[in-house]
Short mmCIF file of C-alpha atoms in Angstrom, two decimals:
data_model
loop_
_atom_site.label_atom_id
_atom_site.label_comp_id
_atom_site.label_asym_id
_atom_site.label_seq_id
_atom_site.Cartn_x
_atom_site.Cartn_y
_atom_site.Cartn_z
CA UNK W 1 -27.43 -16.19 101.76
CA UNK W 2 -24.12 -14.37 101.35
CA UNK W 3 -21.35 -16.20 99.46
CA UNK W 4 -18.84 -18.15 101.51
CA UNK W 5 -15.61 -16.41 102.51
CA UNK W 6 -12.70 -18.78 101.98
CA UNK W 7 -10.46 -16.92 104.43
CA UNK W 8 -13.08 -17.23 107.16
CA UNK W 9 -13.47 -20.94 106.51
CA UNK W 10 -9.71 -21.48 106.75
CA UNK W 11 -9.51 -19.42 109.94
CA UNK W 12 -12.44 -21.29 111.46
CA UNK W 13 -10.89 -24.68 110.68
CA UNK W 14 -7.57 -23.56 112.17
CA UNK W 15 -9.23 -22.25 115.32
CA UNK W 16 -11.15 -25.48 115.84
CA UNK W 17 -7.90 -27.43 115.52
CA UNK W 18 -6.16 -25.07 117.92
CA UNK W 19 -8.89 -25.46 120.54
CA UNK W 20 -8.75 -29.25 120.23
CA UNK W 21 -4.98 -29.35 120.58
CA UNK W 22 -2.93 -26.85 122.55
CA UNK W 23 -4.89 -23.65 123.20
CA UNK W 24 -6.28 -24.81 126.59
CA UNK W 25 -2.82 -25.89 127.80
CA UNK W 26 -1.11 -22.72 126.59
CA UNK W 27 -3.63 -20.39 128.23
CA UNK W 28 -3.42 -22.44 131.43
CA UNK W 29 0.36 -22.02 131.45
CA UNK W 30 0.02 -18.26 130.92
CA UNK W 31 -2.38 -18.06 133.86
CA UNK W 32 0.01 -20.09 135.99
CA UNK W 33 2.86 -17.76 135.05
CA UNK W 34 0.76 -14.72 136.00
CA UNK W 35 -0.40 -16.23 139.27
CA UNK W 36 3.18 -17.09 140.23
CA UNK W 37 4.46 -13.58 139.53
CA UNK W 38 3.58 -9.95 140.34
CA UNK W 39 0.07 -10.37 138.85
CA UNK W 40 -0.14 -7.08 136.90
CA UNK W 41 -3.71 -6.10 135.96
CA UNK W 42 -2.46 -4.64 132.69
CA UNK W 43 0.65 -5.18 130.58
CA UNK W 44 2.37 -1.90 129.76
CA UNK W 45 3.60 -1.34 126.21
CA UNK W 46 5.50 1.83 125.39
CA UNK W 47 3.64 4.10 123.04
CA UNK W 48 6.55 4.36 120.59
CA UNK W 49 6.13 0.63 119.86
CA UNK W 50 2.82 1.22 118.13
CA UNK W 51 2.77 4.93 117.24
CA UNK W 52 5.19 7.28 115.50
CA UNK W 53 6.22 10.30 117.56
CA UNK W 54 5.50 12.57 114.60
CA UNK W 55 2.67 12.23 112.10
CA UNK W 56 3.97 11.23 108.67
CA UNK W 57 2.18 12.25 105.50
CA UNK W 58 0.42 9.53 103.48
CA UNK W 59 -1.22 10.98 100.37
CA UNK W 60 -2.66 7.78 98.90
CA UNK W 61 -4.21 4.82 100.68
CA UNK W 62 -2.70 2.57 98.00
CA UNK W 63 0.80 3.81 98.87
CA UNK W 64 1.19 3.27 102.62
CA UNK W 65 4.16 4.26 104.72
CA UNK W 66 7.38 2.50 103.74
CA UNK W 67 8.07 -0.41 106.07
CA UNK W 68 11.02 1.33 107.71
CA UNK W 69 8.85 4.32 108.66
CA UNK W 70 6.15 2.30 110.38
CA UNK W 71 6.09 1.65 114.13
CA UNK W 72 7.54 -1.69 115.17
CA UNK W 73 4.15 -3.27 115.85
CA UNK W 74 2.92 -2.47 112.33
CA UNK W 75 6.04 -4.01 110.80
CA UNK W 76 4.98 -7.38 112.18
CA UNK W 77 1.61 -7.52 110.40
CA UNK W 78 1.93 -10.65 108.28
CA UNK W 79 -0.63 -13.25 107.16
CA UNK W 80 1.45 -15.91 108.89
CA UNK W 81 4.07 -15.94 111.58
CA UNK W 82 3.91 -15.38 115.32
CA UNK W 83 6.54 -12.66 115.84
CA UNK W 84 4.06 -10.04 117.10
CA UNK W 85 2.28 -12.52 119.35
CA UNK W 86 5.55 -13.87 120.70
CA UNK W 87 6.91 -10.39 121.42
CA UNK W 88 3.79 -9.33 123.29
CA UNK W 89 4.01 -12.57 125.25
CA UNK W 90 7.63 -11.72 126.06
CA UNK W 91 6.46 -8.41 127.52
CA UNK W 92 3.73 -10.20 129.46
CA UNK W 93 6.23 -12.66 130.93
CA UNK W 94 8.70 -9.87 131.75
CA UNK W 95 6.07 -7.92 133.67
CA UNK W 96 4.99 -10.98 135.60
CA UNK W 97 8.62 -11.29 136.71
CA UNK W 98 9.70 -7.65 137.18
CA UNK W 99 8.30 -4.46 138.67
CA UNK W 100 8.12 -1.09 136.81
CA UNK W 101 11.58 0.31 136.22
CA UNK W 102 13.23 -3.10 136.50
CA UNK W 103 14.67 -5.37 133.83
CA UNK W 104 14.23 -9.08 133.18
CA UNK W 105 17.51 -10.92 133.25
CA UNK W 106 16.45 -14.49 132.58
CA UNK W 107 14.00 -14.97 129.67
CA UNK W 108 12.74 -18.52 129.28
CA UNK W 109 14.24 -21.02 126.80
CA UNK W 110 12.47 -21.94 123.59
CA UNK W 111 11.84 -25.50 124.79
CA UNK W 112 11.34 -26.87 128.31
CA UNK W 113 14.41 -27.72 130.34
CA UNK W 114 14.88 -29.18 133.83
CA UNK W 115 16.06 -25.74 134.97
CA UNK W 116 13.10 -23.71 133.62
CA UNK W 117 9.46 -23.95 134.62
CA UNK W 118 8.21 -22.22 131.44
CA UNK W 119 9.20 -22.13 127.76
CA UNK W 120 8.16 -20.20 124.68
CA UNK W 121 6.77 -23.26 122.90
CA UNK W 122 4.62 -23.72 126.00
CA UNK W 123 3.38 -20.12 125.96
CA UNK W 124 2.61 -19.77 122.24
CA UNK W 125 -0.22 -21.58 120.45
CA UNK W 126 0.39 -22.35 116.78
CA UNK W 127 -1.07 -24.51 114.07
CA UNK W 128 1.83 -26.86 113.34
CA UNK W 129 0.63 -29.87 111.38
CA UNK W 130 2.47 -33.14 110.90
CA UNK W 131 3.04 -33.57 107.17
CA UNK W 132 3.85 -37.25 107.15
CA UNK W 133 7.07 -39.29 106.98
CA UNK W 134 9.96 -38.68 104.64
CA UNK W 135 12.80 -36.22 104.23
CA UNK W 136 10.45 -33.25 104.12
CA UNK W 137 8.31 -34.52 106.96
CA UNK W 138 8.47 -33.03 110.41
CA UNK W 139 6.70 -33.65 113.68
CA UNK W 140 4.24 -31.20 115.17
CA UNK W 141 6.78 -30.33 117.87
CA UNK W 142 9.49 -29.69 115.28
CA UNK W 143 7.21 -27.46 113.22
CA UNK W 144 6.20 -25.46 116.26
CA UNK W 145 9.80 -25.00 117.33
CA UNK W 146 10.59 -23.80 113.81
CA UNK W 147 7.80 -21.20 113.96
CA UNK W 148 9.04 -19.90 117.30
CA UNK W 149 12.66 -19.71 116.15
CA UNK W 150 11.61 -17.91 112.95
CA UNK W 151 9.73 -15.40 115.12
CA UNK W 152 12.84 -14.89 117.25
CA UNK W 153 14.86 -14.19 114.10
CA UNK W 154 12.30 -11.57 113.13
CA UNK W 155 12.50 -9.95 116.57
CA UNK W 156 16.29 -10.01 116.39
CA UNK W 157 16.14 -8.26 113.00
CA UNK W 158 13.93 -5.55 114.51
CA UNK W 159 16.37 -5.11 117.42
CA UNK W 160 13.77 -6.21 119.96
CA UNK W 161 15.95 -9.01 121.32
CA UNK W 162 19.71 -9.61 121.36
CA UNK W 163 21.24 -13.11 121.30
CA UNK W 164 23.43 -13.93 124.27
CA UNK W 165 24.93 -17.03 122.63
CA UNK W 166 26.32 -15.40 119.48
CA UNK W 167 24.75 -13.89 116.32
CA UNK W 168 21.69 -15.72 115.03
CA UNK W 169 21.43 -17.98 118.08
CA UNK W 170 18.53 -16.29 119.90
CA UNK W 171 16.80 -19.66 120.10
CA UNK W 172 19.41 -20.69 122.70
CA UNK W 173 19.49 -17.51 124.75
CA UNK W 174 18.62 -13.86 124.31
CA UNK W 175 18.20 -10.55 126.10
CA UNK W 176 14.96 -8.61 125.82
CA UNK W 177 15.53 -5.08 124.46
CA UNK W 178 13.64 -1.78 124.75
CA UNK W 179 10.45 -1.95 122.64
CA UNK W 180 10.50 1.74 121.73
CA UNK W 181 12.91 1.37 118.82
CA UNK W 182 15.93 2.64 120.77
CA UNK W 183 18.25 -0.26 119.99
CA UNK W 184 20.57 -0.82 117.01
CA UNK W 185 22.56 -3.89 115.94
CA UNK W 186 25.64 -2.26 117.43
CA UNK W 187 24.09 -1.04 120.68
CA UNK W 188 21.13 -2.67 122.35
CA UNK W 189 19.15 -0.87 125.04
CA UNK W 190 18.08 -3.39 127.69
CA UNK W 191 14.38 -3.70 128.40
CA UNK W 192 12.84 -2.38 131.59
CA UNK W 193 9.18 -2.41 132.56
CA UNK W 194 7.67 1.05 131.81
CA UNK W 195 7.25 3.34 134.82
CA UNK W 196 4.23 5.56 135.50
CA UNK W 197 5.88 8.67 134.01
CA UNK W 198 6.39 7.06 130.58
CA UNK W 199 3.76 7.16 127.81
CA UNK W 200 2.39 3.67 127.45
CA UNK W 201 -0.74 1.71 126.64
CA UNK W 202 -2.05 -1.06 128.90
CA UNK W 203 -3.25 -4.39 127.57
CA UNK W 204 -5.60 -6.25 129.95
CA UNK W 205 -3.80 -9.27 131.38
CA UNK W 206 -6.74 -11.45 130.23
CA UNK W 207 -5.57 -10.77 126.67
CA UNK W 208 -2.88 -13.34 127.51
CA UNK W 209 -4.46 -15.53 130.18
CA UNK W 210 -7.74 -15.78 128.24
CA UNK W 211 -6.10 -16.72 124.93
CA UNK W 212 -6.90 -13.60 122.87
CA UNK W 213 -3.27 -13.14 121.83
CA UNK W 214 -3.43 -16.51 120.07
CA UNK W 215 -6.82 -16.34 118.32
CA UNK W 216 -6.80 -12.77 117.00
CA UNK W 217 -5.00 -12.02 113.74
CA UNK W 218 -1.95 -9.76 113.59
CA UNK W 219 -4.08 -7.03 111.96
CA UNK W 220 -6.71 -7.30 114.69
CA UNK W 221 -4.05 -7.08 117.40
CA UNK W 222 -2.35 -3.99 115.96
CA UNK W 223 -5.72 -2.29 115.45
CA UNK W 224 -6.66 -3.16 119.03
CA UNK W 225 -3.42 -1.56 120.24
CA UNK W 226 -4.34 1.56 118.27
CA UNK W 227 -7.78 1.76 119.87
CA UNK W 228 -6.39 1.15 123.37
CA UNK W 229 -3.88 3.94 122.79
CA UNK W 230 -6.48 6.36 121.44
CA UNK W 231 -8.82 5.62 124.34
CA UNK W 232 -6.06 6.40 126.81
CA UNK W 233 -4.60 9.50 125.19
CA UNK W 234 -7.32 10.97 122.95
CA UNK W 235 -10.66 9.99 124.50
CA UNK W 236 -13.69 12.30 124.82
CA UNK W 237 -16.21 12.27 127.67
CA UNK W 238 -19.91 11.59 127.19
CA UNK W 239 -23.01 12.32 129.20
CA UNK W 240 -22.19 9.16 131.16
CA UNK W 241 -19.26 10.07 133.46
CA UNK W 242 -17.99 6.48 133.31
CA UNK W 243 -17.96 6.35 129.50
CA UNK W 244 -15.25 7.72 127.22
CA UNK W 245 -15.14 7.31 123.47
CA UNK W 246 -12.48 7.92 120.86
CA UNK W 247 -11.97 8.19 117.13
CA UNK W 248 -8.96 7.88 114.81
CA UNK W 249 -8.78 9.75 111.52
CA UNK W 250 -7.46 8.22 108.33
CA UNK W 251 -4.42 10.50 108.41
CA UNK W 252 -3.53 9.46 111.96
CA UNK W 253 -4.23 5.77 111.34
CA UNK W 254 -1.85 5.73 108.40
CA UNK W 255 0.73 8.36 109.35
CA UNK W 256 1.02 7.69 113.09
CA UNK W 257 0.12 4.01 113.53
CA UNK W 258 1.26 2.82 110.08
CA UNK W 259 -1.96 0.86 109.56
CA UNK W 260 -3.69 0.38 106.23
CA UNK W 261 -7.32 -0.18 105.30
CA UNK W 262 -7.25 -3.89 106.14
CA UNK W 263 -6.25 -3.18 109.72
CA UNK W 264 -8.86 -0.42 110.01
CA UNK W 265 -11.63 -2.73 108.83
CA UNK W 266 -10.95 -5.11 111.71
CA UNK W 267 -13.12 -2.85 113.88
CA UNK W 268 -15.95 -5.03 112.54
CA UNK W 269 -14.40 -8.20 113.98
CA UNK W 270 -13.40 -6.54 117.26
CA UNK W 271 -16.95 -5.27 117.64
CA UNK W 272 -18.40 -8.71 116.82
CA UNK W 273 -16.05 -10.28 119.40
CA UNK W 274 -17.47 -7.72 121.88
CA UNK W 275 -14.05 -6.30 122.72
CA UNK W 276 -15.03 -2.89 121.34
CA UNK W 277 -18.32 -1.04 121.01
CA UNK W 278 -18.35 0.73 117.67
CA UNK W 279 -20.90 3.45 116.96
CA UNK W 280 -21.26 4.06 113.23
CA UNK W 281 -22.63 7.31 111.74
CA UNK W 282 -26.22 7.02 110.61
CA UNK W 283 -25.48 7.25 106.86
CA UNK W 284 -22.51 4.92 106.95
CA UNK W 285 -23.05 1.44 105.55
CA UNK W 286 -21.75 -1.60 107.37
CA UNK W 287 -18.79 -1.88 104.97
CA UNK W 288 -17.75 1.72 105.69
CA UNK W 289 -19.16 3.29 102.51
CA UNK W 290 -21.36 6.35 102.62
CA UNK W 291 -24.98 6.64 101.55
CA UNK W 292 -25.34 9.36 98.88
CA UNK W 293 -21.59 10.11 99.09
CA UNK W 294 -20.41 13.28 97.38
CA UNK W 295 -17.04 15.07 97.33
CA UNK W 296 -18.50 18.14 99.00
CA UNK W 297 -20.50 16.21 101.58
CA UNK W 298 -20.46 17.98 104.94
CA UNK W 299 -22.01 15.34 107.13
CA UNK W 300 -19.20 12.78 107.22
CA UNK W 301 -18.20 11.65 110.68
CA UNK W 302 -15.83 9.19 112.28
CA UNK W 303 -16.73 5.99 114.01
CA UNK W 304 -16.76 6.38 117.80
CA UNK W 305 -15.23 3.51 119.75
CA UNK W 306 -15.10 2.45 123.40
CA UNK W 307 -14.10 -0.71 125.24
CA UNK W 308 -16.74 -3.28 126.08
CA UNK W 309 -16.79 -3.90 129.87
CA UNK W 310 -15.26 -7.26 130.76
CA UNK W 311 -14.82 -8.11 127.09
CA UNK W 312 -11.46 -9.79 127.63
CA UNK W 313 -12.61 -11.88 130.59
CA UNK W 314 -14.44 -14.35 128.35
CA UNK W 315 -12.88 -17.44 126.76
CA UNK W 316 -11.31 -16.17 123.54
CA UNK W 317 -11.50 -19.44 121.61
CA UNK W 318 -15.17 -19.93 122.34
CA UNK W 319 -16.11 -16.32 121.52
CA UNK W 320 -14.16 -16.11 118.27
CA UNK W 321 -15.31 -19.52 117.03
CA UNK W 322 -18.95 -18.56 117.57
CA UNK W 323 -18.49 -15.30 115.65
CA UNK W 324 -16.62 -17.00 112.80
CA UNK W 325 -19.38 -19.61 112.48
CA UNK W 326 -21.97 -16.85 112.29
CA UNK W 327 -19.84 -14.95 109.76
CA UNK W 328 -19.48 -18.11 107.68
CA UNK W 329 -23.24 -18.70 107.73
CA UNK W 330 -24.60 -15.15 107.41
CA UNK W 331 -21.81 -13.32 105.59
CA UNK W 332 -21.41 -10.43 108.03
CA UNK W 333 -19.62 -9.64 111.27
CA UNK W 334 -22.55 -9.60 113.66
CA UNK W 335 -22.86 -9.96 117.40
CA UNK W 336 -24.94 -12.66 119.04
CA UNK W 337 -28.65 -11.82 119.23
CA UNK W 338 -29.51 -9.51 122.13
CA UNK W 339 -25.83 -8.79 122.88
CA UNK W 340 -25.85 -5.48 124.79
CA UNK W 341 -24.00 -2.37 123.70
CA UNK W 342 -22.43 0.03 126.12
CA UNK W 343 -23.78 3.20 124.56
CA UNK W 344 -26.33 4.24 121.96
CA UNK W 345 -27.87 7.44 120.76
CA UNK W 346 -24.77 9.65 120.94
CA UNK W 347 -25.00 12.53 118.50
CA UNK W 348 -21.88 12.66 116.37
CA UNK W 349 -20.24 15.91 115.41
CA UNK W 350 -19.54 16.53 111.75
CA UNK W 351 -16.06 15.72 110.57
CA UNK W 352 -14.03 16.20 107.43
CA UNK W 353 -14.31 13.51 104.81
CA UNK W 354 -10.77 12.23 105.36
CA UNK W 355 -11.84 10.84 108.72
CA UNK W 356 -12.73 7.24 108.05
CA UNK W 357 -12.84 5.58 111.47
#
C-alpha cells in the first residue's frame, strides 16, 4: 500500500466537514440565483484574465514568472484564501443579473440584509471553525465573514473591484471592475458581461450550481481554466467529428498562463474527478516521467485533453470525496472502476521534449 498523503487527508477531512455544514445550502442558493436570473448556460470570462496576450520567456521551471507578470487568475493561486473562488462567483452572479454588453450596478452585500435576497457569505462555502471562547475566539460566522472580507481586500488590490464606501471598505459596498486587467487604482474600468465578439472562455454554469467552485483547489481551478481556454482556441479535430482535443506545451503553460508544475500536475485530479479525459503518451509514467528518457529522445509527446461529457452535472462534493478516499487508500489519482473514457487509441504525433502536458 502506498504511504499516506497528509495533504490529501487534510483535504478529505475539510471536505467532509464542508458537506456536513454549508455546502448543500450554498449550492442551493447559487442554483436559486441562477434560476431567478437570465440562466446563462456558461459563464463568460475574458481571456486576458487567465492568459497573457504575449508569450513570456521562462527559462527555468524553478524560476517562474514574477507575480506581476502573471495573469490575474494565476496571481490568486494560494494554499488558503477564497479570492479566486469569490471573484468567479462574482462573475457568475453578474451574468445571472445582466446580459452581454451590460454592467451590474448592484452587487450583493457581504452579509444578508432585509433589502438583499443574496449575500456573499451565502454564496461562498468555507471551512471556518469555532476556536472556543476567549479574546482570540471567534464564532463560525465571524470567521467566515473575515475570510470573505480578506478575499475582497485581495480583489481590491488586484483592481478587480472598487469600494463605493471609501478606500478599504469594499466589505460595505463595491463596484465590479473589468477582469481583463484594464483598471488601475486611479481609474477603474467598470465591468460588463463579455459580448460575442470578445475573446473569452466559458465555464459551465454547473461549476457554480453543482459546487465545483468550492471543492476544487485554486490550482485545480486555474488549470481547468487553462484547459477550457485551450479547448476553445487551440483544439484539434479527431476522427470523431464531435470530439476535439488539445494540448498545452510547457512554454505556453508557464509563459502565457503563468502556471507552474504544481498546477500542471492537477490534470491527474481533474481526470480522476472525470471533468477531463487525459490521454497520456504510451511511454509516459503516471507521474509524468518518461520511460528510458534521454536528452535526444525524439518520441516525446504532449498529453491530449478533452472535456468529459456532463462531467460538471454531477454533485461535486460527492465526486471529489469519493476520489480523495480512493487516493488516500490506494495512493494514486484513479477513476472509479469501469468509469468510461471519451476517447482511446488516438495516435499521438511526436513533439519536442519541452512539451510536458
